mmCIF file of C-alpha atoms (C1' of nucleotides) in Angstrom:
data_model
loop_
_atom_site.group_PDB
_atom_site.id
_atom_site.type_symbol
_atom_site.label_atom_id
_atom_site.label_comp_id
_atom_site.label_asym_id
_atom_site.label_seq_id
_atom_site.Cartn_x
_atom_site.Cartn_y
_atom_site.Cartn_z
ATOM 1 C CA UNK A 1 0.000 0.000 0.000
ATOM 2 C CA UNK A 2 2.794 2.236 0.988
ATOM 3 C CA UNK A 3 3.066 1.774 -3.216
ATOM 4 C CA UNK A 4 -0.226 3.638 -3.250
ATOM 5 C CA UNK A 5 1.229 6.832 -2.941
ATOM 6 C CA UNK A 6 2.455 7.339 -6.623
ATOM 7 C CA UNK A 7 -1.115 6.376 -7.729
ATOM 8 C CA UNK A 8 -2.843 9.052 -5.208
ATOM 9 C CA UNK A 9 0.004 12.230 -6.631
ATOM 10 C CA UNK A 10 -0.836 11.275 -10.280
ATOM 11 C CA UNK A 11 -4.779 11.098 -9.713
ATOM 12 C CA UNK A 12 -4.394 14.778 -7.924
ATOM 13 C CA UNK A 13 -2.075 15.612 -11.461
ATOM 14 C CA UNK A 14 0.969 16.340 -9.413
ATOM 15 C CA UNK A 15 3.884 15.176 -10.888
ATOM 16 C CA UNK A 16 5.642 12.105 -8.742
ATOM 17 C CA UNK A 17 8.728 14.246 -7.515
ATOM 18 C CA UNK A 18 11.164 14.029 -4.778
ATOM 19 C CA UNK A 19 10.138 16.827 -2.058
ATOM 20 C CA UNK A 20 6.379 16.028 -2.366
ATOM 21 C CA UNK A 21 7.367 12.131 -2.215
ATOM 22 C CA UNK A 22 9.560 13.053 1.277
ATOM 23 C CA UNK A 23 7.081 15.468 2.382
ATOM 24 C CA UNK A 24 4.065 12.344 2.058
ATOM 25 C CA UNK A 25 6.532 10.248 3.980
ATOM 26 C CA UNK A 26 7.049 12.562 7.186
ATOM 27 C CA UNK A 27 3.620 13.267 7.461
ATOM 28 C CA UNK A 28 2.808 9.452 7.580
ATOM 29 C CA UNK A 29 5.460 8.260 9.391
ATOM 30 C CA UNK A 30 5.968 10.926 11.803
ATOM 31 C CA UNK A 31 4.719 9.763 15.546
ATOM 32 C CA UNK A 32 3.317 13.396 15.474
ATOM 33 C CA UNK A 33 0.303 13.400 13.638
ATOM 34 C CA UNK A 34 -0.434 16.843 13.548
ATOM 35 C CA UNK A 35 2.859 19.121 12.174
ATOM 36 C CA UNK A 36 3.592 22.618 10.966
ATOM 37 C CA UNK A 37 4.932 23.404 8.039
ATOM 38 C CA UNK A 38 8.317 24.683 10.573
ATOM 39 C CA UNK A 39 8.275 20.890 11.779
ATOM 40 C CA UNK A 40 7.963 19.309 8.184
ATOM 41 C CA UNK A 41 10.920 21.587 7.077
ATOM 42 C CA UNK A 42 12.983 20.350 9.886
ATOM 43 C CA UNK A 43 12.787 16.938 9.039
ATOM 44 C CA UNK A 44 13.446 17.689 5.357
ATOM 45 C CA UNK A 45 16.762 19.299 6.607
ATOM 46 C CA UNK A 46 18.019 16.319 8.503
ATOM 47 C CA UNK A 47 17.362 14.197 5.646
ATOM 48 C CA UNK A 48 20.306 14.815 2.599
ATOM 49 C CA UNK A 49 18.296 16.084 -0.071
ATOM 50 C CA UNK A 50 17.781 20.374 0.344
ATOM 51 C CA UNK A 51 13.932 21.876 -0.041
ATOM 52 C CA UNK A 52 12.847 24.805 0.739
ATOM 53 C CA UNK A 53 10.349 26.045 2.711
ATOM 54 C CA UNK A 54 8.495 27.543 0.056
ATOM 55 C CA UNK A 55 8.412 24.411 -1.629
ATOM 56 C CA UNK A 56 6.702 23.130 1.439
ATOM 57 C CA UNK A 57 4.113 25.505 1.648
ATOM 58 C CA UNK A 58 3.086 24.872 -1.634
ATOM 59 C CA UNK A 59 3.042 20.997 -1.395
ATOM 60 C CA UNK A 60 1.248 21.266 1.402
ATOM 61 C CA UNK A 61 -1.062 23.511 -0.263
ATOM 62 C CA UNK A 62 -1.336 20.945 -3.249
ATOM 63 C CA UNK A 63 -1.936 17.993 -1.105
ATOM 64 C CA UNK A 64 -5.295 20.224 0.772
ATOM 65 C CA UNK A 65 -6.537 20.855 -2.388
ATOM 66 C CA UNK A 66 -6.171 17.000 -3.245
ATOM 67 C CA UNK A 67 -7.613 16.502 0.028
ATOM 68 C CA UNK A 68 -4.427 13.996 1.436
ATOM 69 C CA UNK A 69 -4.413 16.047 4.201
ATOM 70 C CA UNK A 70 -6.308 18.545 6.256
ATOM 71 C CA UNK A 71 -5.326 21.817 7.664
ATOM 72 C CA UNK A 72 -5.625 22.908 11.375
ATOM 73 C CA UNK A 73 -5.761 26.431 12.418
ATOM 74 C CA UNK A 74 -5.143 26.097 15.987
ATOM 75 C CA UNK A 75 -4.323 28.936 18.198
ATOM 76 C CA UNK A 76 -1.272 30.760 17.801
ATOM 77 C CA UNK A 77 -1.268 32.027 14.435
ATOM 78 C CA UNK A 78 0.252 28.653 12.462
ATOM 79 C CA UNK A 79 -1.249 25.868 11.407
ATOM 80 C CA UNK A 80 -1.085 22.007 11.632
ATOM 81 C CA UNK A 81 -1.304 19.763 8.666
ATOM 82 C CA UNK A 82 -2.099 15.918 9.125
ATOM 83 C CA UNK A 83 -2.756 12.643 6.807
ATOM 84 C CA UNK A 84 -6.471 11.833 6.112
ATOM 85 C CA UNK A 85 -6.321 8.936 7.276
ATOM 86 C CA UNK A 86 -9.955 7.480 7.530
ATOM 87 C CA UNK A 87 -13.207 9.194 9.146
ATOM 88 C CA UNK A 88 -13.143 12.513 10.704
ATOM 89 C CA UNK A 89 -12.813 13.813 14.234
ATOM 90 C CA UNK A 90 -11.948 17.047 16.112
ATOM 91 C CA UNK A 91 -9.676 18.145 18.458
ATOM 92 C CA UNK A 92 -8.397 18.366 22.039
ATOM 93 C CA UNK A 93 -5.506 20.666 22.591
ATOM 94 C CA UNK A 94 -3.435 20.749 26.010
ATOM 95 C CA UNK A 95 -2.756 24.296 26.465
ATOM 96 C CA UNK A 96 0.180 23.566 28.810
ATOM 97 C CA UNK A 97 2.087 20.457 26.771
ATOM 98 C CA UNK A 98 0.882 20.970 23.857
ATOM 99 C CA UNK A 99 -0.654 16.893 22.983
ATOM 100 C CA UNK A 100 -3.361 16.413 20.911
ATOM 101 C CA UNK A 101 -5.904 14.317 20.966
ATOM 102 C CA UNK A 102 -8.408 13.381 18.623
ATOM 103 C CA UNK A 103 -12.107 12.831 19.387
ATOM 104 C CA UNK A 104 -14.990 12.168 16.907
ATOM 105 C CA UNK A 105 -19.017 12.439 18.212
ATOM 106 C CA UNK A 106 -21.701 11.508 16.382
ATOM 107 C CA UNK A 107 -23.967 13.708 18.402
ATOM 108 C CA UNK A 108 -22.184 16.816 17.868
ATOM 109 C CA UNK A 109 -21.675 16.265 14.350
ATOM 110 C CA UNK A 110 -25.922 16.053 14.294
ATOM 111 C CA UNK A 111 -26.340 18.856 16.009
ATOM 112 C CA UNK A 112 -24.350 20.718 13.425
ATOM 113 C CA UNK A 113 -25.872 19.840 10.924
ATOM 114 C CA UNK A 114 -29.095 20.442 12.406
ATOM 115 C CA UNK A 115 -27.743 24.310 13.136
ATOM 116 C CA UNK A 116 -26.383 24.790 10.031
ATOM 117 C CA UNK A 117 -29.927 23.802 8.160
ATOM 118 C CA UNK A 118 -31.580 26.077 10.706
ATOM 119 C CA UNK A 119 -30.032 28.850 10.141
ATOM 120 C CA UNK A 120 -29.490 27.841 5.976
ATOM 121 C CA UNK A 121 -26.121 27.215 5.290
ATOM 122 C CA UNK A 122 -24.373 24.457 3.495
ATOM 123 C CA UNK A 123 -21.801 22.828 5.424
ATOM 124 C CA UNK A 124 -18.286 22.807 3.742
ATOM 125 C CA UNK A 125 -16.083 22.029 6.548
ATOM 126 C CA UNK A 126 -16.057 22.694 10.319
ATOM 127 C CA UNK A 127 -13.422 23.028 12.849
ATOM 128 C CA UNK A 128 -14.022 22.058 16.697
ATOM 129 C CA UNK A 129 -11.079 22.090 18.716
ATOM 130 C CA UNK A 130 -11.203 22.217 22.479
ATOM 131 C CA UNK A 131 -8.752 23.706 25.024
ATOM 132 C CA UNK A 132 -7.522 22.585 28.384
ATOM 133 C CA UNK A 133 -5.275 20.653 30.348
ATOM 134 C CA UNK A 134 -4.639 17.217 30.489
ATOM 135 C CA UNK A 135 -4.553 15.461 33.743
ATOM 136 C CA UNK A 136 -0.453 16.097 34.472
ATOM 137 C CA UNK A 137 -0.632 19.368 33.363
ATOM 138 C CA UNK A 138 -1.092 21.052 36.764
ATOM 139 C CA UNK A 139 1.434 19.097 38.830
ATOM 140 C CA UNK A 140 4.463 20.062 35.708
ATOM 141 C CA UNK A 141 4.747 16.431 35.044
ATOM 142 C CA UNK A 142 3.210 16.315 31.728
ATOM 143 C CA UNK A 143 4.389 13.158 30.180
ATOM 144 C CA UNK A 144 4.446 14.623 26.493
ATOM 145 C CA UNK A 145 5.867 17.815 27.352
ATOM 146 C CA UNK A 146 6.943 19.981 24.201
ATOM 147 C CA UNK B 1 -24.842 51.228 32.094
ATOM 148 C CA UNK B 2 -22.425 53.166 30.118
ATOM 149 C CA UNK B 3 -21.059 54.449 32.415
ATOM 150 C CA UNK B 4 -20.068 51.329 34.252
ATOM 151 C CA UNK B 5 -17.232 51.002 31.478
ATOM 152 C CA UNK B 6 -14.744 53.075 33.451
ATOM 153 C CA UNK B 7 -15.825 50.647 36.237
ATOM 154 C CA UNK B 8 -14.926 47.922 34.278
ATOM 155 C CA UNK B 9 -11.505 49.035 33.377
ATOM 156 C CA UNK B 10 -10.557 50.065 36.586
ATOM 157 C CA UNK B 11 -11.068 46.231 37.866
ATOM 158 C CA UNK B 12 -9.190 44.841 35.346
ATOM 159 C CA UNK B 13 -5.966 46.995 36.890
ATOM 160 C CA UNK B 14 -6.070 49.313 33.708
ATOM 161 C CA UNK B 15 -6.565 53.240 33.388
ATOM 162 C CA UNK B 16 -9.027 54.840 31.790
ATOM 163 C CA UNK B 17 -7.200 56.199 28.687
ATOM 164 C CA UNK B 18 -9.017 57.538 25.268
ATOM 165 C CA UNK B 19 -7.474 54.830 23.390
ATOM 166 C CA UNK B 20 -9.288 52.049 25.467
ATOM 167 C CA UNK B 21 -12.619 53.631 25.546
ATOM 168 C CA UNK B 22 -12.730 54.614 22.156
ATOM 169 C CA UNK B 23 -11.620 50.977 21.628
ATOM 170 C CA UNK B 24 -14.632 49.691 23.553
ATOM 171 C CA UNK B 25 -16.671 51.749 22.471
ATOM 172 C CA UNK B 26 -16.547 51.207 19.008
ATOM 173 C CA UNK B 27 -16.739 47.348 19.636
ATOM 174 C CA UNK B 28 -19.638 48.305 21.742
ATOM 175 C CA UNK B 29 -21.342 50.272 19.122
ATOM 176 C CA UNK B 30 -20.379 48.505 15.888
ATOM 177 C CA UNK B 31 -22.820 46.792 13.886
ATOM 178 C CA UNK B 32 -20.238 44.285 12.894
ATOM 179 C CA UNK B 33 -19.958 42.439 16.251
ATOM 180 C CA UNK B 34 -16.693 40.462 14.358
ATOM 181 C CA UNK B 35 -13.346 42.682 14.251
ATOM 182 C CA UNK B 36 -10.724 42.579 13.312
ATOM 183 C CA UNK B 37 -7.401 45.158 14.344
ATOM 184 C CA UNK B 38 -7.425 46.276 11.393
ATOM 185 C CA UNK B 39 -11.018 46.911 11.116
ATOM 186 C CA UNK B 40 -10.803 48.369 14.363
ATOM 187 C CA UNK B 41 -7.896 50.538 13.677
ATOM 188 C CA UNK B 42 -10.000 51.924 10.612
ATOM 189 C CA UNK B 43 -12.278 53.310 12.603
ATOM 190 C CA UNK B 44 -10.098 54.798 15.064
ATOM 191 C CA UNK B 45 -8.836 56.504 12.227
ATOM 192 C CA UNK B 46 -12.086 58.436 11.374
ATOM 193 C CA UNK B 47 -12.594 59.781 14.262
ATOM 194 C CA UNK B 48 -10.100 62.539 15.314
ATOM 195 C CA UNK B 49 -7.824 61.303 17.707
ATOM 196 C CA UNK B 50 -4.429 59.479 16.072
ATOM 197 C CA UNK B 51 -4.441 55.909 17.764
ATOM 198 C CA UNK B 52 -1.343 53.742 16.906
ATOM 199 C CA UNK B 53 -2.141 50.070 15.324
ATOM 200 C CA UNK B 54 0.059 48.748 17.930
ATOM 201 C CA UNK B 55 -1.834 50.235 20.706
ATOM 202 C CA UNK B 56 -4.682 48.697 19.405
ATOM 203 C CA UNK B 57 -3.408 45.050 19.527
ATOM 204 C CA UNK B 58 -2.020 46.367 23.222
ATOM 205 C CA UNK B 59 -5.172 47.201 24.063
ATOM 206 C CA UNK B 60 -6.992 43.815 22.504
ATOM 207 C CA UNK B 61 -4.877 41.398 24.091
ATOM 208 C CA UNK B 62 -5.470 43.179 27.394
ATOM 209 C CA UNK B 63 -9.572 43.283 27.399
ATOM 210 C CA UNK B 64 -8.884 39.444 26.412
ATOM 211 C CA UNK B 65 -6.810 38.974 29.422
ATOM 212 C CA UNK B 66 -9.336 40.679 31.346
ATOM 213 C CA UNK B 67 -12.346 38.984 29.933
ATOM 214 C CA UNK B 68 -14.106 41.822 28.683
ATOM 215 C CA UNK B 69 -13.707 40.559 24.707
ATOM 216 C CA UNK B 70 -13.360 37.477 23.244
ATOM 217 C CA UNK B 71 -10.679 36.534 20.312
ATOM 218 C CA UNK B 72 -11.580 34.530 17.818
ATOM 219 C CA UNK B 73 -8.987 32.392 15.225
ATOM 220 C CA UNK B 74 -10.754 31.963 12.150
ATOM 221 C CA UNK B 75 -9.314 30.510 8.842
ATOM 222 C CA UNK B 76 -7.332 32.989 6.898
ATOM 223 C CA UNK B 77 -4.749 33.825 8.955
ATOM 224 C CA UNK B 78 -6.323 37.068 11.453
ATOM 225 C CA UNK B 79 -8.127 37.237 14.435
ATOM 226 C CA UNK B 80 -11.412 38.829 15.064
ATOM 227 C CA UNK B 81 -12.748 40.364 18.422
ATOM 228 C CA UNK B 82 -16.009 40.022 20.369
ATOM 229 C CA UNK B 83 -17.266 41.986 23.078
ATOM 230 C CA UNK B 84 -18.357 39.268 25.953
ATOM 231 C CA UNK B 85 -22.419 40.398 25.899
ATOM 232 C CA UNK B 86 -23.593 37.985 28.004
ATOM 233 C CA UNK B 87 -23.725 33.968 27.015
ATOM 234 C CA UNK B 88 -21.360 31.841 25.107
ATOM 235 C CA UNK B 89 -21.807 30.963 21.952
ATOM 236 C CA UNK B 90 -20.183 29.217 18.719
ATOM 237 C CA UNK B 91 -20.102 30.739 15.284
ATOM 238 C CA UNK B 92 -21.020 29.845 11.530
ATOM 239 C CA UNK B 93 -18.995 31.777 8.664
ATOM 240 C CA UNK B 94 -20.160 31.931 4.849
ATOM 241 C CA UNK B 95 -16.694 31.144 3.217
ATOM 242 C CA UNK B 96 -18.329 33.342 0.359
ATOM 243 C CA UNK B 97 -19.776 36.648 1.600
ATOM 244 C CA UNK B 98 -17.649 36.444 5.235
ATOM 245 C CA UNK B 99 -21.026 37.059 7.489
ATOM 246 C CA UNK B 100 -20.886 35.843 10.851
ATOM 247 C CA UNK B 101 -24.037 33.839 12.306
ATOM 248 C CA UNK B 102 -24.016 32.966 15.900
ATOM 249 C CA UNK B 103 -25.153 29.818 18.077
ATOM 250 C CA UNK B 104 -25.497 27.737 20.870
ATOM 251 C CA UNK B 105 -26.532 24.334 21.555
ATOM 252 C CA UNK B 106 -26.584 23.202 24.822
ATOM 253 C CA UNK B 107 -26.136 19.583 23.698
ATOM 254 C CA UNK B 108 -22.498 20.181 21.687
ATOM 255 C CA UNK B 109 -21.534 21.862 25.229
ATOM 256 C CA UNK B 110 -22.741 18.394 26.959
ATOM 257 C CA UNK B 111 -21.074 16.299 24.573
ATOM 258 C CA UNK B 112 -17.832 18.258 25.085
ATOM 259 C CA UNK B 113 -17.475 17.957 28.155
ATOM 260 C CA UNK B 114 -18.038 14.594 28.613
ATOM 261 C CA UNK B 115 -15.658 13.914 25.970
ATOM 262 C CA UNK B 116 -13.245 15.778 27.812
ATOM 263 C CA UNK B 117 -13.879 13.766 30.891
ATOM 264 C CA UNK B 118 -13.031 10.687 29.566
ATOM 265 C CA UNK B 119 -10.081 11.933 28.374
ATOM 266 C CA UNK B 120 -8.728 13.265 31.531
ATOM 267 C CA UNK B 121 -8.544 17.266 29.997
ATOM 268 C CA UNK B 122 -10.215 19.765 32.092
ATOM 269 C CA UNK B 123 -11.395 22.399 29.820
ATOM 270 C CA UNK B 124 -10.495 26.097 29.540
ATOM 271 C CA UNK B 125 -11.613 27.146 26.362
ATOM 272 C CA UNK B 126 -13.220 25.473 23.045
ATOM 273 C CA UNK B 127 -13.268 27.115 19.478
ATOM 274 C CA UNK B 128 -16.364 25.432 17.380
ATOM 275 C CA UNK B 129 -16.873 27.302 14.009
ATOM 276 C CA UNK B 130 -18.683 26.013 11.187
ATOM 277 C CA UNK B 131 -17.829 26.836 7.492
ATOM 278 C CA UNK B 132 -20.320 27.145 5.063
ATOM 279 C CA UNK B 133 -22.495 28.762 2.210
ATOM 280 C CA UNK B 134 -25.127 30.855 2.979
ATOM 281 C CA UNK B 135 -28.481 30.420 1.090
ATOM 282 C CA UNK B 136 -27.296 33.267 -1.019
ATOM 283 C CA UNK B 137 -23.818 32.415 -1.639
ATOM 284 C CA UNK B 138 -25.197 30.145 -5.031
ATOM 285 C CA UNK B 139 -26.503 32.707 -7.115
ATOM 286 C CA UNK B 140 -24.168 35.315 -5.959
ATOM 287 C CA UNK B 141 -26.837 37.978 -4.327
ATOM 288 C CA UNK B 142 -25.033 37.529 -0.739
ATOM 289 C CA UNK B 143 -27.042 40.304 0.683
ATOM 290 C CA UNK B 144 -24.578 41.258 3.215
ATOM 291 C CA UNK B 145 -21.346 40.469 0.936
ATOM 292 C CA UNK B 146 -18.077 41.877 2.000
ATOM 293 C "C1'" DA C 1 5.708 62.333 40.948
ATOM 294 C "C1'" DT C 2 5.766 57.936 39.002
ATOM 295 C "C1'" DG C 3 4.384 53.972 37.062
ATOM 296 C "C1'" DT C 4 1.496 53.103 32.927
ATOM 297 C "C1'" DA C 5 0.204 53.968 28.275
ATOM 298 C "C1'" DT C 6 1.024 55.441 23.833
ATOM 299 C "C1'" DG C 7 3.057 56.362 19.112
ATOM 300 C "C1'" DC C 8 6.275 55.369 15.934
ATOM 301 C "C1'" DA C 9 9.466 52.613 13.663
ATOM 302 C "C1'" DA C 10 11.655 48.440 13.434
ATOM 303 C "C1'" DA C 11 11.465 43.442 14.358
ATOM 304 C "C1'" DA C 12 9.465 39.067 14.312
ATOM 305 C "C1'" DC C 13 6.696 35.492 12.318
ATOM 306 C "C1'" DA C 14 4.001 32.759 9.135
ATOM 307 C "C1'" DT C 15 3.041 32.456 4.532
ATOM 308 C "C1'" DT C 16 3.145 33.786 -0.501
ATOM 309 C "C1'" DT C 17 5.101 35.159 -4.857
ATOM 310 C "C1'" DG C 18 8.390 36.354 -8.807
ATOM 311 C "C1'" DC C 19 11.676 34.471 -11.451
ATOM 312 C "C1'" DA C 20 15.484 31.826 -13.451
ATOM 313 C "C1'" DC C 21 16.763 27.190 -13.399
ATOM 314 C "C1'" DC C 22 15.901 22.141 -13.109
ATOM 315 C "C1'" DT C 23 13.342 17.756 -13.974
ATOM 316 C "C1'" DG C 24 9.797 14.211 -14.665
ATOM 317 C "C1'" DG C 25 7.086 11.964 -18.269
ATOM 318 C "C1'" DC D 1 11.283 18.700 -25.346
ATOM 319 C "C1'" DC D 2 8.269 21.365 -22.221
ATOM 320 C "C1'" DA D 3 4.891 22.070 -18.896
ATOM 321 C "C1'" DG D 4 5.148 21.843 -14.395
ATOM 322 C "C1'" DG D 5 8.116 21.944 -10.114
ATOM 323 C "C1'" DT D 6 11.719 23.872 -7.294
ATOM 324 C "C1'" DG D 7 15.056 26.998 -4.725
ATOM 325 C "C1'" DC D 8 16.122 31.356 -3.470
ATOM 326 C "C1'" DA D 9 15.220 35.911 -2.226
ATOM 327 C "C1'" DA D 10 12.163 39.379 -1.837
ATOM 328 C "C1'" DA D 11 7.379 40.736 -0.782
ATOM 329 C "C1'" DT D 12 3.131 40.376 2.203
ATOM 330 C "C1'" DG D 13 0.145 40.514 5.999
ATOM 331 C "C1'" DT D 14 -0.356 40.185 10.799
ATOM 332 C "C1'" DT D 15 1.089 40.816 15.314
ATOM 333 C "C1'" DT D 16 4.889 42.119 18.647
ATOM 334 C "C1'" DT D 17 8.547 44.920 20.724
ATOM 335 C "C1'" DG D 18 11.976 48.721 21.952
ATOM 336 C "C1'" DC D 19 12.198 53.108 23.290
ATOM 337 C "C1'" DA D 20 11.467 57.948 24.196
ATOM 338 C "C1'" DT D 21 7.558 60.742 25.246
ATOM 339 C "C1'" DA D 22 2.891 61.758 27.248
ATOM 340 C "C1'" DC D 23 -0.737 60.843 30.586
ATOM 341 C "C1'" DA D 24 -3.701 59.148 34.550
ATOM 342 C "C1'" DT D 25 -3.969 58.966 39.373
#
DNA sequence: ATGTATGCAAAACATTTGCACCTGG
DNA sequence: CCAGGTGCAAATGTTTTGCATACAT
């Protein structure tokens, strides 16, 4: 499957090319799901071949418009890009670490869509993040601290 | 009631300068309940006193710190500013004309925090915004476009 | 008086764009 | 070969900061 990936750039009619081919790989194999476009550049630097970050902007750009992945606009003023992998689901932010978790209710997603038909809109995306802290994040032992 | 305003600022350990009341007063007065700095700034700018952008974001980030606004982080890179009128609510944007609906559904707030619960988080804050068309968006008669 | 606030200009970020060169099909 | 992709540097848009001056209490 990991063969896949050649097959899903040409169906978006990107060209099969080295930085978008790295920039795929980080973002799946990455143990952090959700990463800026700061964090993807990163790892492209550690690895031998040079991009730059424009060049990540744009594939990351590409690949939302192809809908690979999804883009977060958490708070803060960056944003977080992640693999779709599967169904949807929203977000739980630790203000103090920084770990995310990801949640998905059926209820909620109802009720949206109930609101949005209310008030006669057409749903194209939504974005439901909450904030707080996770259990250790009051006694400083968070376990996943940034 | 007005007149409480001064009150207000006083509690929050902050003086009672022109900049902040003309601040909060035009978010009081605005018919756009959404603003941005910039927007903000604008109108500073038409009335006669000289107000620095800078002192504007001062002055936002302080009401937020004192609870008398509310900053919002929608797509597109800005934030936008709320004055805290009474109850909490969520928010539905039209990705085509920009208008601003607002919501609240006591079940989503249920859900959430029982989500958050289980998860061990205790919440502080929680952004919910739904992205959408409005009925007019189709056919391009937005009545209150942009 | 005196600690805060403000204005201005410059800095700091995140992101985008222009353009000459490179590369995949 | 040639359209599309990339790197670099410069441009943008938003928000922050340093500093000398002005103001509220």
């Amino acid at each position: 499957m990991a063969a896949m990936t050649n097959e899903d750039l040409r169906k978006a009619g990107l060209k099969v090319t080295v930085p978008r081919l790295k920039i795929l790989e980080i973002l799946e194999r990455s143990p952090q799901r959700h990463m800026s476009a700061e964090d993807i550049y990163r790892h492209l630097l550690e690895s031998d071949k040079e991009v730059g970050l424009a060049t990540v902007y744009r594939v990351l750009t590409q690949f939302e418009a192809a809908g690979l992945i999804t883009r977060h606009n958490f708070e803060g003023g960056h944003s977080v890009f992640e693999i779709n992998a599967g169904e949807h689901h929203d977000h739980l932010v630790c203000i103090n670490c920084g770990i995310v978790e990801e949640f998905f209710d059926g209820i909620i997603e109802q009720r949206q869509q109930a609101i949005a038909d209310k008030l006669g809109f057409s749903i194209t995306g939504h974005a439901l993040t909450i904030y707080g802290m996770c259990l250790h994040a009051n006694d400083g032992k968070c376990p996943r601290r940034k």
